[in-house]
mmCIF file with all atom_site columns, C-alpha atoms and ligand atoms in Angstrom:
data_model
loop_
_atom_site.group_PDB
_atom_site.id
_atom_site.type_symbol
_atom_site.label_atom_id
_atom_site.label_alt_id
_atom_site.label_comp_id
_atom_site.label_asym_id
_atom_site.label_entity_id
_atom_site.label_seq_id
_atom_site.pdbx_PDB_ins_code
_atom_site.Cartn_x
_atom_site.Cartn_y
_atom_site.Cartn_z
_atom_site.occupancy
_atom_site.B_iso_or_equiv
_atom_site.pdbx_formal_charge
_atom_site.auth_seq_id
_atom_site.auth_comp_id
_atom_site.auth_asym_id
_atom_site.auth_atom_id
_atom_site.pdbx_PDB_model_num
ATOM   1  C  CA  . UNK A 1 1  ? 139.572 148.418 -124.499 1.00 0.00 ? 1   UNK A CA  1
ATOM   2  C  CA  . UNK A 1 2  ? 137.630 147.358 -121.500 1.00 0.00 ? 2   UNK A CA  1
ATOM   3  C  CA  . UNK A 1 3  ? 137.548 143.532 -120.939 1.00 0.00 ? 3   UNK A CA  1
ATOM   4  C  CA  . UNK A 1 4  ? 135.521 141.222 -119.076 1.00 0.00 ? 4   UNK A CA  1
ATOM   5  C  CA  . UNK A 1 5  ? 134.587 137.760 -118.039 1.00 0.00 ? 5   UNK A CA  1
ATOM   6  C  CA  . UNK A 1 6  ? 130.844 136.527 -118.239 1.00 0.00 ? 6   UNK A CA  1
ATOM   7  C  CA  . UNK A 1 7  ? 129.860 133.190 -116.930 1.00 0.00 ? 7   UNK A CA  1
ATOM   8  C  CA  . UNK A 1 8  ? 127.198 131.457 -117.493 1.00 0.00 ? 8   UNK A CA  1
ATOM   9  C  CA  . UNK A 1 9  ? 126.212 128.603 -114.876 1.00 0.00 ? 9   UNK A CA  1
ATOM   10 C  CA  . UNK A 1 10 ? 123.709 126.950 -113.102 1.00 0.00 ? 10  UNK A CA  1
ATOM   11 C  CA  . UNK A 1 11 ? 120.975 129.552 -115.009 1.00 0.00 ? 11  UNK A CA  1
ATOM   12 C  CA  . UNK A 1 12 ? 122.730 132.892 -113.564 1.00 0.00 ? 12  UNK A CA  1
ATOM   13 C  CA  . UNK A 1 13 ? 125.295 135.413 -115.275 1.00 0.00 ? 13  UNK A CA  1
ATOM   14 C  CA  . UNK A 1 14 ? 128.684 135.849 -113.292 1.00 0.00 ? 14  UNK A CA  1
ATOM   15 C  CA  . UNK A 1 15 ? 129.383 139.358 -113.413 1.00 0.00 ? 15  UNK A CA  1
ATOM   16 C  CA  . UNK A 1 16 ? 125.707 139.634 -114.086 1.00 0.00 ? 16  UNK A CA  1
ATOM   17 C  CA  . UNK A 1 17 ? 127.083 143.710 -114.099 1.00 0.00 ? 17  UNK A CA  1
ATOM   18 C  CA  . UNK A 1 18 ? 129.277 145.434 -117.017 1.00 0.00 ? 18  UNK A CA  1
ATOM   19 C  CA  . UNK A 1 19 ? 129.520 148.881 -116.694 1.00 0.00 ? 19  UNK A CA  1
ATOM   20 C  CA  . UNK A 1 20 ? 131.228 151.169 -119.186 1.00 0.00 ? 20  UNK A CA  1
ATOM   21 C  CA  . UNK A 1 21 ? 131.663 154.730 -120.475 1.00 0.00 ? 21  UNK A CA  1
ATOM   22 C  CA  . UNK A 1 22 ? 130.314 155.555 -123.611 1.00 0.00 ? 22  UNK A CA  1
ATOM   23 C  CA  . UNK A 1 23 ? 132.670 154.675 -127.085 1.00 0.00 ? 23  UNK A CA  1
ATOM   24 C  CA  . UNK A 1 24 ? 134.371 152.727 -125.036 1.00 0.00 ? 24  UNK A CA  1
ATOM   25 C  CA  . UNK A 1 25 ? 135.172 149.353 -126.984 1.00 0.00 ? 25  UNK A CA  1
ATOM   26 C  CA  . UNK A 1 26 ? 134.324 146.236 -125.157 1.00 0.00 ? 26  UNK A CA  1
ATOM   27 C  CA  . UNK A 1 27 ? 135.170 142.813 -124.882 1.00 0.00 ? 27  UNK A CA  1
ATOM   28 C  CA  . UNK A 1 28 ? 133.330 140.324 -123.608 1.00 0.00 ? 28  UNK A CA  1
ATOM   29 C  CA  . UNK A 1 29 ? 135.159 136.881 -122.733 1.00 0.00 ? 29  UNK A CA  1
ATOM   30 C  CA  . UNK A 1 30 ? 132.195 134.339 -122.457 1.00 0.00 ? 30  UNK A CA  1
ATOM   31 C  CA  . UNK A 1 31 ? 132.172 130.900 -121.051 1.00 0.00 ? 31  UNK A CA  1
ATOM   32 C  CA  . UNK A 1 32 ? 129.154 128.750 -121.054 1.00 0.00 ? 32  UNK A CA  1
ATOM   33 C  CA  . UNK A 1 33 ? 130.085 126.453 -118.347 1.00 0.00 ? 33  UNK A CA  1
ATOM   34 C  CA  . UNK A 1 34 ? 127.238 124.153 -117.826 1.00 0.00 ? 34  UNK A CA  1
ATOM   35 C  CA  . UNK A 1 35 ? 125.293 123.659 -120.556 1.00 0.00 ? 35  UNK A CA  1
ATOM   36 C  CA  . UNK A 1 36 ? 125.087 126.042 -123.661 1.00 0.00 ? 36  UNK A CA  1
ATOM   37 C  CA  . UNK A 1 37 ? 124.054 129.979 -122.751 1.00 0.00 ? 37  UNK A CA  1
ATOM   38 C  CA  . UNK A 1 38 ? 124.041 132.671 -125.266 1.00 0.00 ? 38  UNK A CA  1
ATOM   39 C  CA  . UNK A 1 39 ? 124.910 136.216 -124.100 1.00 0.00 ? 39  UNK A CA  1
ATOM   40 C  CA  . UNK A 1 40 ? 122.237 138.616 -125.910 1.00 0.00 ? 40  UNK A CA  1
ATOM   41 C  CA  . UNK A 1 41 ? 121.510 142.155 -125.666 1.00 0.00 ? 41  UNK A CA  1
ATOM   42 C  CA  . UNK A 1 42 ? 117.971 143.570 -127.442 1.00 0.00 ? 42  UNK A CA  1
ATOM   43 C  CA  . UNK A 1 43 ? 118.439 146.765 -130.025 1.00 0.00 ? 43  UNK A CA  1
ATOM   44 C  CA  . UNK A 1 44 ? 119.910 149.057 -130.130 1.00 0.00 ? 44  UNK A CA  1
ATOM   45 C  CA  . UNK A 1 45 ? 123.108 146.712 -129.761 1.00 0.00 ? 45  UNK A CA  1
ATOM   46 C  CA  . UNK A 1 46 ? 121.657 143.250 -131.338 1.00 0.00 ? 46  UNK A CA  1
ATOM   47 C  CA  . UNK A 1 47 ? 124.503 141.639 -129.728 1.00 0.00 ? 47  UNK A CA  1
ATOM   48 C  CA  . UNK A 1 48 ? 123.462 137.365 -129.599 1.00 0.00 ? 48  UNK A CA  1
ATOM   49 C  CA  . UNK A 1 49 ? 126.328 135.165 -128.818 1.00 0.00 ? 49  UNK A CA  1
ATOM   50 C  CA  . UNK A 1 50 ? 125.978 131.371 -128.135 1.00 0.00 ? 50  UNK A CA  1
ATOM   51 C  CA  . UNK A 1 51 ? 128.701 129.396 -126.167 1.00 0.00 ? 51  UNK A CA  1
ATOM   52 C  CA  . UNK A 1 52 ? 128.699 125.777 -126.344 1.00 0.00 ? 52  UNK A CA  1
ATOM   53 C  CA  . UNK A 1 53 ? 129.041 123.888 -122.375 1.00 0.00 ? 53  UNK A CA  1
ATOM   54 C  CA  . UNK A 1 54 ? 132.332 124.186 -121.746 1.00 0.00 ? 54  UNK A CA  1
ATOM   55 C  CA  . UNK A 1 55 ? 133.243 126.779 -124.337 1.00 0.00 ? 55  UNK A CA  1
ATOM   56 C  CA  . UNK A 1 56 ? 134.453 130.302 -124.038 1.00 0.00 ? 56  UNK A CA  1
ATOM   57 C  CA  . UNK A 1 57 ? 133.437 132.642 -126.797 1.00 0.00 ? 57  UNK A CA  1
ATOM   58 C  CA  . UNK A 1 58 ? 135.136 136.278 -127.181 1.00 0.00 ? 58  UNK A CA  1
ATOM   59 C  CA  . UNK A 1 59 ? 132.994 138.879 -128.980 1.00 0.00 ? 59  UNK A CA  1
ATOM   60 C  CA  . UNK A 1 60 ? 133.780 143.056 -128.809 1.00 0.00 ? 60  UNK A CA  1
ATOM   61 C  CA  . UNK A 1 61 ? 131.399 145.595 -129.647 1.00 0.00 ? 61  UNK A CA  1
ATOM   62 C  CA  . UNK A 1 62 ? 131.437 149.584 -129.200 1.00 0.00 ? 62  UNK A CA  1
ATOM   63 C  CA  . UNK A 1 63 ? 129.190 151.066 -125.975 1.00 0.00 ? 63  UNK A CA  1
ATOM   64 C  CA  . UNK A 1 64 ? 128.003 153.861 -128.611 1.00 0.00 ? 64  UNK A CA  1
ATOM   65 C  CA  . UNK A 1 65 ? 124.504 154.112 -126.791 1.00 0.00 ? 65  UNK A CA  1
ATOM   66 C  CA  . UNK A 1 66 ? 123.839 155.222 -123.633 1.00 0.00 ? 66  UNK A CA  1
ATOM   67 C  CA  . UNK A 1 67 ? 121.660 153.825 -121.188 1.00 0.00 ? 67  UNK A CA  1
ATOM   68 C  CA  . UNK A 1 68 ? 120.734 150.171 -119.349 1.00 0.00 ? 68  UNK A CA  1
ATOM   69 C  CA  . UNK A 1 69 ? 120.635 147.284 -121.069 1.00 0.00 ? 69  UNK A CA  1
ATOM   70 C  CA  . UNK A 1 70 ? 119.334 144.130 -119.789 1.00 0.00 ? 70  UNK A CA  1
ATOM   71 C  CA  . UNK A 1 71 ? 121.265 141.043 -121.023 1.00 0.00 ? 71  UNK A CA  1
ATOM   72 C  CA  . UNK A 1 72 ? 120.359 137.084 -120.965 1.00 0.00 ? 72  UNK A CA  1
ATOM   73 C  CA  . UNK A 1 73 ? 120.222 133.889 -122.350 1.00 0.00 ? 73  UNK A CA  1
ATOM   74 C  CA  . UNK A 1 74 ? 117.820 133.493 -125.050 1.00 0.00 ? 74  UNK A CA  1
ATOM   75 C  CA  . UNK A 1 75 ? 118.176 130.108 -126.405 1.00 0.00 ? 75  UNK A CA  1
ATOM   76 C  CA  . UNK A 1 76 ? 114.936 127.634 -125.512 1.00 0.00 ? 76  UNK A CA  1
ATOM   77 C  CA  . UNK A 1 77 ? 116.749 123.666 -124.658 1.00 0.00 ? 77  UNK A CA  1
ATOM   78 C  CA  . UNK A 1 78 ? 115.487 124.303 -120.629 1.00 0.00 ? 78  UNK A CA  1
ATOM   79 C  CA  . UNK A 1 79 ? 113.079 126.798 -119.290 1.00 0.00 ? 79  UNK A CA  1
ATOM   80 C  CA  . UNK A 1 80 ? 115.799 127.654 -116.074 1.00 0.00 ? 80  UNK A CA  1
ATOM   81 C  CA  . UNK A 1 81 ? 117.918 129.811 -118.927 1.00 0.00 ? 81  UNK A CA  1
ATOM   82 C  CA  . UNK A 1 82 ? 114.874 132.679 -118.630 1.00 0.00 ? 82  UNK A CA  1
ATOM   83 C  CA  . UNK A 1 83 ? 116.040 133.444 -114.901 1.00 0.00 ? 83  UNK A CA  1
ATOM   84 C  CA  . UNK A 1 84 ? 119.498 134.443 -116.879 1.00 0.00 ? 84  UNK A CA  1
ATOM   85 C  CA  . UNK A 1 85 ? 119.715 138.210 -116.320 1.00 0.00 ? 85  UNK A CA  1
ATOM   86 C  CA  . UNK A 1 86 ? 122.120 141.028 -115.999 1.00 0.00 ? 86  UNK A CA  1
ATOM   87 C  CA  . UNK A 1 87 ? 122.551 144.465 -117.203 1.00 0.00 ? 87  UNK A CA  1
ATOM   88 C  CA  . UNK A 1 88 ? 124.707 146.461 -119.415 1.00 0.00 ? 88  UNK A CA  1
ATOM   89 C  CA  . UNK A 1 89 ? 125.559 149.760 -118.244 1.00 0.00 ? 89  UNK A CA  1
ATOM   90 C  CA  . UNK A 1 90 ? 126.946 152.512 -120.772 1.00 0.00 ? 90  UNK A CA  1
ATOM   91 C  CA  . UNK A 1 91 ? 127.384 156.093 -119.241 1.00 0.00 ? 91  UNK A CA  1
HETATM 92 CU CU1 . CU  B 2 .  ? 121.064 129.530 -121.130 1.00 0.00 ? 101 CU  B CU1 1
#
């Protein structure tokens, strides 16, 4: 299993940067640190995970498509959280 850490603060990602080989099963450790931040990936993964401010959330899912995937914050309570970007890699 490949693991890592995701934070989201201040309206940016932290690693903003997973990379992985495909099948590999990830987990994602996610910590909204500021104010609430979901971590959410489009089709084909449909991945949307919310972490409440000061709340770490741990979600896996299986890289079974490769390709780029941009990831962000998709929930609407300040306009800042549309600057949060960062890109899921699956080789
Ligand atoms: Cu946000």
């Amino acid at each position: 299993m490949r693991e890592f850490v995701v934070v989201g603060d201040d309206f940016a990602f932290a690693h903003a940067r997973i990379e992985v080989q495909k099948d590999d099963l990830v987990q994602i450790k996610f910590t909204a640190k500021d104010i609430a931040h979901s971590f959410t990936v489009d089709a084909p993964y449909r991945i949307s995970k919310r972490a409440s401010n000061g709340h770490t959330i741990v979600f896996e899912f299986r890289a079974d498509e490769t390709g780029r995937f941009p990831f962000y914050c998709n929930l609407t309570q300040d306009e800042r959280c549309k600057k949060m970007k960062g890109e899921l890699i699956v080789r």
